[in-house]
Coordinates of C-alpha atoms and ligand atoms in Angstrom, one line a residue:
M1 CA 144.4 219.5 119.3
A2 CA 147.3 220.1 121.5
K3 CA 150.6 220.9 119.8
P4 CA 151.7 217.7 118.0
V5 CA 155.1 216.0 117.7
L6 CA 156.6 216.4 114.3
V7 CA 158.3 213.3 113.0
P8 CA 160.4 213.9 109.8
V9 CA 160.8 210.5 108.0
L10 CA 163.7 210.6 105.5
G11 CA 163.7 208.7 102.2
D12 CA 165.7 205.7 103.5
Q13 CA 163.6 205.4 106.7
L14 CA 160.6 203.8 105.2
T15 CA 160.0 201.4 108.2
R16 CA 156.7 201.2 110.1
T17 CA 158.6 200.4 113.3
L18 CA 161.0 203.3 112.9
A19 CA 162.3 204.4 116.4
S20 CA 160.7 207.9 116.0
L21 CA 157.2 206.4 115.2
R22 CA 157.3 203.4 117.5
G23 CA 154.9 203.8 120.4
R24 CA 153.6 207.2 119.3
A25 CA 150.0 208.2 119.4
K26 CA 148.8 208.7 115.9
D27 CA 146.5 211.6 116.8
D28 CA 149.4 213.4 118.5
T29 CA 151.9 213.0 115.6
V30 CA 152.4 214.7 112.3
T31 CA 154.7 212.7 110.0
L32 CA 156.6 214.8 107.6
M33 CA 158.0 213.4 104.3
M34 CA 160.0 215.6 101.9
E35 CA 161.1 215.2 98.3
V36 CA 163.9 217.7 98.1
W37 CA 166.0 218.9 95.2
D38 CA 169.2 219.0 97.2
E39 CA 169.0 215.2 97.8
A40 CA 168.0 214.4 94.3
T41 CA 170.9 216.3 92.8
Y42 CA 173.9 216.5 95.2
V43 CA 175.2 213.9 92.7
L44 CA 173.4 213.3 89.5
H45 CA 171.8 209.9 90.5
H46 CA 170.9 207.2 88.1
K47 CA 167.2 207.9 86.9
Q48 CA 166.0 204.6 88.4
K49 CA 167.5 205.5 91.8
I50 CA 165.5 208.8 92.0
A51 CA 162.4 207.0 90.7
L52 CA 162.8 204.3 93.3
V53 CA 163.2 206.5 96.3
F54 CA 160.4 208.9 95.4
S55 CA 158.0 206.0 94.5
A56 CA 158.8 204.1 97.7
M57 CA 158.3 207.3 99.7
R58 CA 154.9 208.0 98.1
H59 CA 153.8 204.4 98.7
F60 CA 155.0 204.5 102.2
A61 CA 153.1 207.8 102.9
A62 CA 149.9 206.1 101.6
E63 CA 150.5 203.1 103.8
L64 CA 150.9 205.3 106.8
E65 CA 147.8 207.2 106.0
D66 CA 145.8 204.1 105.5
A67 CA 147.0 203.0 109.0
G68 CA 145.6 206.3 110.5
W69 CA 148.8 208.4 110.6
Q70 CA 148.6 212.1 109.7
V71 CA 151.1 212.6 106.9
D72 CA 152.4 215.9 105.6
Y73 CA 153.9 215.0 102.3
V74 CA 155.9 217.6 100.3
K75 CA 156.3 216.8 96.7
L76 CA 159.3 217.8 94.6
D77 CA 157.2 220.1 92.4
D78 CA 155.3 221.8 95.3
P79 CA 155.8 225.4 94.3
D80 CA 156.9 226.4 97.8
N81 CA 159.3 223.5 98.3
S82 CA 162.6 225.0 99.6
G83 CA 164.7 222.2 98.2
S84 CA 166.4 221.1 101.4
F85 CA 165.5 219.1 104.5
T86 CA 166.2 221.9 106.8
G87 CA 164.1 224.4 104.8
E88 CA 161.2 221.9 104.7
V89 CA 161.3 221.2 108.5
A90 CA 161.3 225.0 109.0
R91 CA 158.3 225.3 106.8
A92 CA 156.6 222.4 108.5
I93 CA 157.1 224.0 111.9
E94 CA 155.2 227.1 110.6
R95 CA 152.3 224.9 109.4
H96 CA 152.0 222.6 112.5
D97 CA 153.6 224.6 115.5
P98 CA 154.9 221.3 117.0
R99 CA 155.9 221.0 120.6
E100 CA 158.8 218.8 119.7
I101 CA 160.6 217.2 116.7
R102 CA 161.6 213.5 116.9
V103 CA 163.8 212.2 114.1
V104 CA 165.9 209.1 113.6
E105 CA 169.6 209.9 112.9
A106 CA 170.6 210.3 109.2
G107 CA 172.5 207.5 107.4
E108 CA 174.8 209.9 105.6
F109 CA 177.3 212.3 107.2
R110 CA 176.3 215.1 105.0
V111 CA 172.7 214.9 106.1
A112 CA 173.6 214.2 109.8
Q113 CA 175.6 217.5 109.8
A114 CA 172.6 219.5 108.7
M115 CA 170.4 217.7 111.2
A116 CA 172.9 218.5 114.0
E117 CA 172.1 222.2 113.5
W118 CA 168.4 221.7 114.0
P119 CA 168.4 222.1 117.8
D120 CA 169.9 225.6 117.5
K121 CA 167.9 226.5 114.4
F122 CA 164.5 225.7 115.6
A123 CA 162.6 227.1 118.5
C124 CA 161.1 223.7 119.6
P125 CA 163.2 220.8 121.1
V126 CA 164.7 218.3 118.7
E127 CA 165.4 214.7 119.7
I128 CA 167.7 212.7 117.4
L129 CA 167.3 209.0 118.0
P130 CA 169.7 206.2 117.1
D131 CA 168.8 204.2 114.0
D132 CA 168.1 200.8 115.7
R133 CA 167.3 199.1 112.4
F134 CA 171.0 198.2 112.4
I135 CA 172.2 195.4 114.6
A136 CA 175.2 197.3 115.9
S137 CA 174.9 200.9 116.9
I138 CA 177.5 203.4 115.9
S139 CA 178.9 203.6 119.4
E140 CA 179.0 199.8 119.6
F141 CA 181.2 199.7 116.5
R142 CA 183.4 202.4 118.0
D143 CA 183.8 200.6 121.2
W144 CA 184.8 197.4 119.2
A145 CA 187.2 199.3 116.9
E146 CA 188.8 201.6 119.5
D147 CA 191.7 199.5 120.8
R148 CA 192.3 197.3 117.8
K149 CA 195.3 197.5 115.5
T150 CA 193.4 196.1 112.6
L151 CA 189.6 196.2 112.0
R152 CA 188.9 193.0 110.2
M153 CA 185.3 192.3 109.3
E154 CA 185.7 188.6 110.2
H155 CA 186.3 189.5 113.9
F156 CA 183.4 191.9 114.0
Y157 CA 181.2 189.4 112.2
R158 CA 181.7 186.8 114.9
E159 CA 180.6 189.3 117.5
M160 CA 177.4 189.9 115.5
R161 CA 176.8 186.1 115.2
R162 CA 177.1 185.8 119.0
K163 CA 174.9 188.9 119.5
T164 CA 172.1 187.7 117.2
D165 CA 172.5 184.0 117.9
L166 CA 172.4 183.3 114.2
L167 CA 173.8 180.0 113.1
M168 CA 175.1 179.3 116.6
D169 CA 175.3 175.9 118.3
G170 CA 175.6 177.1 121.9
D171 CA 178.9 179.1 121.9
E172 CA 180.2 177.5 118.8
P173 CA 179.4 178.3 115.2
E174 CA 177.0 176.0 113.4
G175 CA 178.9 173.2 111.6
G176 CA 182.1 174.1 113.5
K177 CA 183.3 176.9 111.1
W178 CA 182.5 180.6 111.3
N179 CA 183.0 181.1 107.5
Y180 CA 182.3 178.9 104.6
D181 CA 183.6 181.3 102.0
H182 CA 186.0 178.7 100.7
D183 CA 183.0 176.7 99.3
N184 CA 181.6 179.9 97.7
R185 CA 184.0 180.3 94.8
E186 CA 182.5 178.1 92.0
P187 CA 182.9 179.4 88.5
P188 CA 179.8 179.5 86.3
K189 CA 179.3 176.2 84.4
K190 CA 178.3 176.3 80.8
G191 CA 174.5 176.6 80.6
L192 CA 174.1 177.6 84.3
F193 CA 170.6 178.7 84.8
A194 CA 169.4 181.0 87.5
P195 CA 165.6 181.5 88.1
S196 CA 164.8 185.1 87.3
R197 CA 163.8 187.5 90.1
P198 CA 160.2 188.8 90.2
L199 CA 159.8 192.0 88.2
F200 CA 157.3 194.5 89.5
E201 CA 155.3 196.4 87.0
P202 CA 155.0 200.1 87.8
D203 CA 151.7 201.1 89.2
D204 CA 150.0 204.5 88.8
I205 CA 152.1 206.1 91.6
T206 CA 155.3 204.8 90.1
C207 CA 154.3 205.8 86.6
E208 CA 153.7 209.3 87.8
V209 CA 157.1 209.4 89.5
I210 CA 158.8 208.0 86.3
E211 CA 157.2 210.8 84.3
L212 CA 158.5 213.4 86.8
V213 CA 162.0 211.8 86.7
Q214 CA 162.0 211.8 82.9
D215 CA 160.9 215.4 82.9
R216 CA 163.2 216.8 85.6
F217 CA 166.2 214.5 85.5
G218 CA 166.0 213.2 82.0
D219 CA 169.7 214.0 81.4
H220 CA 170.9 211.8 84.3
F221 CA 172.7 208.5 83.6
G222 CA 170.7 205.4 83.1
N223 CA 167.7 203.7 81.5
L224 CA 164.3 204.3 83.1
D225 CA 162.1 202.1 80.9
S226 CA 163.4 198.9 82.6
F227 CA 162.3 200.0 86.1
H228 CA 161.0 196.9 87.9
W229 CA 162.1 197.5 91.6
P230 CA 159.9 196.6 94.5
V231 CA 158.6 199.9 95.9
T232 CA 156.4 198.7 98.8
R233 CA 157.0 196.4 101.7
D234 CA 154.6 193.8 100.2
E235 CA 156.5 193.8 96.9
A236 CA 159.9 193.6 98.8
E237 CA 158.5 190.6 100.8
K238 CA 157.5 188.9 97.5
A239 CA 161.0 189.5 96.2
A240 CA 162.4 188.0 99.4
D241 CA 160.0 185.0 99.2
A242 CA 161.2 184.2 95.7
F243 CA 164.8 184.5 96.6
F244 CA 164.5 182.1 99.6
A245 CA 162.4 179.6 97.6
E246 CA 164.4 179.7 94.3
R247 CA 167.9 181.1 94.6
L248 CA 169.2 180.9 98.1
P249 CA 170.3 177.2 97.9
D250 CA 172.8 178.2 95.1
F251 CA 173.6 181.6 96.4
G252 CA 176.7 180.4 98.1
Q253 CA 178.5 178.4 95.5
Y254 CA 177.9 180.9 92.7
Q255 CA 178.4 184.0 94.8
D256 CA 181.5 185.0 92.9
A257 CA 180.5 183.9 89.5
M258 CA 179.8 186.2 86.6
M259 CA 178.0 185.5 83.3
C260 CA 177.6 187.9 80.3
G261 CA 174.0 189.1 80.1
E262 CA 173.0 187.3 83.4
D263 CA 172.6 190.2 85.8
D264 CA 171.3 188.7 88.9
L265 CA 172.4 185.0 88.9
F266 CA 171.7 183.7 92.4
H267 CA 172.0 187.1 94.2
S268 CA 169.1 188.3 96.3
M269 CA 168.6 191.6 94.7
L270 CA 167.3 192.8 98.0
S271 CA 169.8 195.6 98.8
T272 CA 167.5 198.4 97.5
S273 CA 164.6 197.2 99.7
I274 CA 166.9 196.7 102.8
N275 CA 168.5 200.1 102.4
L276 CA 165.2 201.9 102.0
G277 CA 163.9 200.3 105.1
L278 CA 161.3 198.1 103.4
L279 CA 162.9 194.9 104.6
D280 CA 164.3 194.2 108.1
P281 CA 167.9 192.8 107.7
L282 CA 167.7 190.7 110.9
N283 CA 164.5 189.1 109.9
L284 CA 165.9 188.2 106.5
C285 CA 168.8 186.5 108.2
Q286 CA 166.4 184.6 110.5
R287 CA 164.5 183.5 107.5
A288 CA 167.6 182.2 105.8
Q289 CA 168.5 180.3 109.0
E290 CA 165.1 178.8 108.9
E291 CA 165.7 177.5 105.4
Y292 CA 168.9 175.9 106.6
R293 CA 167.1 174.3 109.6
K294 CA 164.4 173.0 107.4
G295 CA 167.0 171.4 105.1
N296 CA 166.1 173.6 102.1
A297 CA 169.4 175.4 101.7
P298 CA 173.0 174.3 102.5
L299 CA 175.1 175.9 105.2
N300 CA 177.6 177.5 102.9
S301 CA 174.8 179.5 101.1
V302 CA 172.9 180.5 104.3
E303 CA 176.1 181.4 106.2
G304 CA 177.3 183.4 103.1
F305 CA 174.0 185.3 102.9
I306 CA 173.9 186.0 106.7
R307 CA 177.6 187.1 106.6
Q308 CA 176.9 189.7 103.9
I309 CA 174.2 191.2 106.0
I310 CA 175.2 191.0 109.7
G311 CA 178.9 191.0 108.7
W312 CA 179.7 193.2 105.8
R313 CA 176.6 195.4 105.8
E314 CA 176.9 196.2 109.5
Y315 CA 180.7 196.4 109.4
V316 CA 180.8 199.0 106.5
R317 CA 178.3 201.1 108.3
G318 CA 180.3 201.2 111.5
F319 CA 183.5 201.7 109.6
Y320 CA 181.9 204.7 107.7
W321 CA 181.0 206.5 110.9
H322 CA 184.3 205.6 112.5
F323 CA 186.3 207.2 109.8
M324 CA 184.0 210.1 108.8
P325 CA 184.8 212.8 108.1
G326 CA 188.0 212.0 106.2
L327 CA 187.2 208.7 104.5
E328 CA 186.0 210.5 101.4
E329 CA 189.4 212.3 101.1
T330 CA 191.7 209.3 101.5
N331 CA 194.0 208.5 98.6
E332 CA 196.9 206.5 100.1
L333 CA 198.0 205.2 96.7
D334 CA 198.1 208.7 95.2
A335 CA 195.8 207.7 92.3
T336 CA 195.1 210.7 90.1
R337 CA 193.9 209.5 86.7
D338 CA 190.5 210.7 85.4
L339 CA 187.7 208.3 85.2
P340 CA 187.5 207.0 81.7
E341 CA 184.5 207.8 79.5
F342 CA 183.5 204.1 79.1
Y343 CA 182.3 203.9 82.7
W344 CA 179.4 206.1 81.4
T345 CA 179.0 204.9 77.9
G346 CA 180.0 201.2 78.1
E347 CA 181.9 201.7 74.8
T348 CA 185.0 199.6 75.3
G349 CA 186.4 196.5 73.8
M350 CA 186.9 195.0 77.2
R351 CA 183.9 192.7 77.3
C352 CA 183.8 192.3 81.1
L353 CA 183.6 196.1 81.6
A354 CA 181.2 196.7 78.8
D355 CA 178.8 194.1 80.2
C356 CA 179.0 195.5 83.8
V357 CA 178.4 199.0 82.6
R358 CA 175.4 197.8 80.5
S359 CA 173.9 196.1 83.5
T360 CA 174.5 199.2 85.6
R361 CA 172.9 201.4 83.0
D362 CA 169.9 199.2 82.4
N363 CA 169.2 198.0 86.0
A364 CA 171.0 200.5 88.3
H365 CA 172.6 197.4 89.6
A366 CA 175.6 195.1 89.2
H367 CA 176.4 192.3 91.6
H368 CA 179.2 192.3 94.1
I369 CA 181.9 190.6 92.1
Q370 CA 181.2 192.8 89.1
R371 CA 181.5 195.8 91.3
L372 CA 184.6 194.6 93.1
M373 CA 186.6 192.6 90.7
V374 CA 185.8 194.2 87.3
L375 CA 184.7 197.8 87.8
G376 CA 186.6 198.4 91.1
N377 CA 189.6 196.3 90.1
F378 CA 190.1 198.2 86.9
A379 CA 189.8 201.5 88.6
L380 CA 192.4 200.3 91.2
I381 CA 195.0 199.0 88.8
A382 CA 194.6 201.8 86.4
G383 CA 195.0 204.3 89.2
I384 CA 191.8 206.2 88.9
D385 CA 191.2 209.1 91.3
P386 CA 189.1 207.8 94.2
R387 CA 186.9 210.8 94.4
Q388 CA 185.8 210.3 90.8
V389 CA 185.2 206.5 91.3
Q390 CA 183.3 207.2 94.5
D391 CA 181.1 209.6 92.7
W392 CA 180.5 207.1 89.9
F393 CA 179.5 204.3 92.3
L394 CA 177.2 206.7 94.3
V395 CA 175.5 207.9 91.1
V396 CA 174.9 204.6 89.3
Y397 CA 173.5 202.2 91.8
A398 CA 169.9 202.2 93.1
D399 CA 171.2 200.9 96.5
A400 CA 173.9 203.5 96.9
Y401 CA 174.0 205.7 99.9
D402 CA 177.1 207.3 101.1
W403 CA 177.4 205.1 104.2
V404 CA 177.5 201.9 102.3
E405 CA 179.0 203.0 99.0
L406 CA 182.0 205.0 100.3
P407 CA 183.7 202.2 102.5
N408 CA 183.1 199.6 99.8
V409 CA 184.6 201.8 97.1
A410 CA 187.3 203.8 98.9
A411 CA 188.5 201.1 101.3
M412 CA 187.5 197.7 99.8
A413 CA 187.8 198.3 96.1
L414 CA 190.5 201.0 95.9
Y415 CA 192.6 200.5 99.0
A416 CA 192.5 204.2 99.3
D417 CA 192.5 203.9 103.0
G418 CA 195.8 202.2 103.0
G419 CA 194.5 198.9 104.4
K420 CA 192.3 199.8 107.3
L421 CA 189.5 197.6 105.9
A422 CA 191.2 195.1 103.6
S423 CA 194.3 193.2 104.4
K424 CA 195.5 193.6 100.8
P425 CA 194.3 195.3 97.7
Y426 CA 191.8 193.4 95.6
A427 CA 194.0 193.7 92.5
A428 CA 193.8 191.0 89.9
S429 CA 194.8 190.3 86.3
G430 CA 192.6 189.0 83.6
N431 CA 193.2 185.4 84.9
Y432 CA 190.9 186.0 87.8
I433 CA 188.1 187.3 85.6
N434 CA 188.6 184.5 83.2
K435 CA 188.3 181.9 86.0
M436 CA 185.2 183.3 87.5
S437 CA 183.3 184.4 84.3
D438 CA 182.4 183.6 80.7
Y439 CA 183.5 187.1 79.7
C440 CA 186.8 186.4 78.1
G441 CA 186.0 183.8 75.4
E442 CA 184.3 186.4 73.1
C443 CA 186.4 189.5 74.1
R444 CA 188.4 191.2 71.5
Y445 CA 191.4 191.0 73.8
S446 CA 193.1 187.8 74.6
V447 CA 193.3 186.9 78.3
S448 CA 196.3 184.6 77.8
K449 CA 198.4 187.3 76.1
K450 CA 200.4 189.5 78.3
T451 CA 201.8 192.6 76.5
S452 CA 200.9 192.5 72.8
E453 CA 198.4 194.9 71.2
D454 CA 195.6 192.4 71.6
A455 CA 196.6 191.3 75.2
C456 CA 194.0 191.7 77.9
P457 CA 194.7 195.1 79.4
F458 CA 194.2 193.8 83.0
N459 CA 197.4 191.8 82.6
A460 CA 199.8 194.6 82.1
L461 CA 197.9 197.0 84.3
Y462 CA 198.2 194.5 87.2
W463 CA 202.0 194.6 87.0
H464 CA 202.0 198.3 86.5
F465 CA 200.0 198.7 89.7
M466 CA 202.3 196.4 91.6
D467 CA 205.4 198.1 90.4
R468 CA 204.3 201.6 91.0
N469 CA 203.1 200.8 94.5
R470 CA 206.0 198.5 95.4
V471 CA 207.2 200.6 98.3
R472 CA 203.8 200.7 99.8
L473 CA 202.9 197.0 99.4
E474 CA 206.1 195.1 99.6
A475 CA 206.0 194.7 103.4
N476 CA 202.4 193.3 103.2
H477 CA 202.9 189.6 104.0
R478 CA 199.8 188.7 101.9
I479 CA 201.2 190.1 98.6
G480 CA 204.9 190.6 99.3
R481 CA 205.8 187.4 97.5
I482 CA 204.4 188.7 94.3
F483 CA 207.4 191.0 94.0
A484 CA 209.7 187.9 93.9
T485 CA 207.8 186.8 90.7
W486 CA 208.1 190.3 89.3
D487 CA 211.8 190.4 90.0
R488 CA 212.3 186.9 88.4
M489 CA 210.9 188.3 85.1
G490 CA 214.0 190.4 84.5
E491 CA 214.2 194.0 83.3
E492 CA 213.4 193.3 79.7
R493 CA 210.1 191.6 80.4
Q494 CA 209.2 194.1 83.1
G495 CA 209.9 196.9 80.6
E496 CA 207.4 195.2 78.2
Y497 CA 204.7 195.0 80.8
L498 CA 205.2 198.6 81.9
E499 CA 205.3 199.9 78.3
S500 CA 202.2 198.0 77.4
A501 CA 200.3 199.4 80.4
E502 CA 201.5 202.9 79.8
K503 CA 200.4 202.7 76.2
F504 CA 197.0 201.5 77.2
L505 CA 196.6 204.1 79.9
S506 CA 197.4 206.9 77.5
S507 CA 194.7 205.7 75.2
L508 CA 192.0 206.1 77.8
Q509 CA 189.5 208.9 77.1
P510 CA 188.5 210.8 80.2
A511 CA 184.7 211.4 80.7
S512 CA 183.7 214.2 78.4
K513 CA 181.0 215.7 80.5
G514 CA 180.1 216.1 84.1
W515 CA 178.0 213.0 84.5
A516 CA 178.3 212.8 88.3
R517 CA 178.1 216.4 89.5
N518 CA 176.9 219.7 88.0
Ligands
FAD1 C1 182.8 198.8 94.9 C2 181.5 198.4 95.6 C3 180.5 199.3 95.8 C4 179.3 198.9 96.5 N1 178.4 199.8 96.7 C5 177.2 199.5 97.4 C6 176.2 200.4 97.6 O1 176.3 201.5 97.2 N2 175.1 200.0 98.3 C7 175.0 198.7 98.7 O2 173.9 198.4 99.3 N3 175.9 197.8 98.5 C8 177.0 198.1 97.9 N4 178.0 197.2 97.7 C9 177.9 195.8 98.2 C10 177.2 194.8 97.3 O3 177.8 194.8 96.1 C11 175.7 195.1 97.2 O4 175.1 195.2 98.4 C12 175.1 193.9 96.5 O5 175.6 193.7 95.2 C13 173.6 194.1 96.3 O6 173.0 193.1 95.6 P1 172.1 192.0 96.3 O7 171.1 192.6 97.1 O8 171.8 191.1 95.2 O9 173.2 191.3 97.2 P2 173.5 189.8 97.7 O10 174.7 189.3 97.0 O11 172.2 189.0 97.6 O12 173.8 190.0 99.3 C14 172.8 190.1 100.2 C15 172.9 191.4 100.9 O13 174.1 191.6 101.7 C16 174.4 192.9 101.8 N5 175.8 193.2 101.3 C17 176.5 192.2 100.7 N6 177.8 192.7 100.5 C18 177.8 193.9 101.1 C19 178.8 194.9 101.3 N7 180.1 194.8 100.8 N8 178.5 196.0 101.9 C20 177.3 196.2 102.4 N9 176.3 195.3 102.3 C21 176.6 194.2 101.6 C22 173.4 193.7 101.0 O14 172.4 194.2 101.8 C23 172.8 192.6 100.1 O15 171.5 192.9 99.7 C24 179.2 197.6 97.0 C25 180.2 196.7 96.8 C26 181.4 197.1 96.1 C27 182.5 196.1 96.0
SF4_2 S1 190.1 189.3 78.2 FE1 190.5 190.8 79.7 S2 189.3 192.6 79.1 FE2 188.5 190.9 78.0 S3 186.8 190.1 79.2 FE3 188.6 189.0 79.8 S4 189.4 190.1 81.6 FE4 188.0 191.5 80.4

């Protein structure tokens, strides 16, 4: 055969219609898939995350082969595996002597940098294609962002609605409003029941991968025996079908609700499949819209779901590339405290945090409000070093890739970018958690107490955060008024809050071992 085209397919590019494969002749193409040590260990990922990516890759390779593609698959324990993408592409060039390399741009800055060196490194031409599985290209976001003073998601989202024609009535938004978030803040009612998501039993391929992960990454964070993620497109479609049929109608109203031991509630649990490329985000939004048009789901749920995907997901990806490199270094609030040990062990009397860490350890997942308003909020108001928090979030979630984790953590949860993404810090006292969850009732701390030994630590930490960041935040019109409340308390009361927070902060144990990085 004439020299083939070599198409490296990365672990989060498991899409049959990937730009590098689309329209290619199968007998003229070698698809290269690589399990490499560098990617599995640049942070010490949750065991389920490694198992998910490797299993989904192996299933995807089999699917391509069944469809007649020639796949060159390098397993992690291949004795000649060089451990890096660049090393593996170099070895594949020796094996296949390709006339060209075609590859879709990497999702993460770190990998994109390595890939940018390929044209100089390799003797054959290298074409790097845009990842058109996203609705907005990186340059489209840049054009949108360039001359704006503020980069609010809501404005970007409206552009995406117009571009995709989702929930549009001519030039106007369906129902007359762009955003139904106001209807999506229902606290959980007692006895609230959410149908459980389908759990997928590991097949032979997944079992083999689980064994490999146990063997090679056994000391990483997280449980492996509760692995039930979809690992193929068919399974992911089944998970999506169940979500649309059973949970979408209530997705909206309970989007911000939290219940102890209820890990999924009405969330789709589809982020792992979307981020791997098993599900098409636009198609999911079209399906949600169909449910609304058929009268099966209310507008607030469907708009809420669509906004998460064509709004937030697209926006954070554009934001990432707009501010990289540099976003990973930002620390506008000068937060320097070490990440507490309980983020890894779950051993804390704070019931909300203990439950979120438990879900994270067992499922490699926590839902959005748990990530933002419990785990993220605590790190924000306790002043934890953003680099350590970023590492934690990147390690522990099965859906975590730098492009989506970093903006969510650094900019949304920690305000480390100084407000480029969020108009104010998402800082909250115990009151918010109490309103939106059933955590507080059985907590050893009392949410209604402010500064005593048994007072909810979020309460004093909230004021400690406001006080120490006053100079930075006072001019912000969305929270400036809070300082009037603080001032009205008087020095004695303020002193009690600050002392209580200081005492609590000094009791925090920093992580005792390097869970995130070697
Ligand atoms: C501190 C923090 C860290 C996060 N880290 C990640 C991460 O590493 N990877 C990740 O995919 N999401 C991350 N998110 C966003 C969000 O929490 C998850 O996408 C969501 O919890 C996944 O569960 P789900 O599929 O059930 O989502 P649903 O609640 O059902 O939402 C539907 C879909 O919308 C998308 N989505 C929703 N919110 C966001 C968002 N803020 N950014 C990007 N996409 C969004 C996801 O694709 C999700 O599957 C983070 C959020 C916060 C606050
Ligand atoms: S009382 Fe405070 S620490 Fe306890 S669950 Fe409620 S918010 Fe969390």
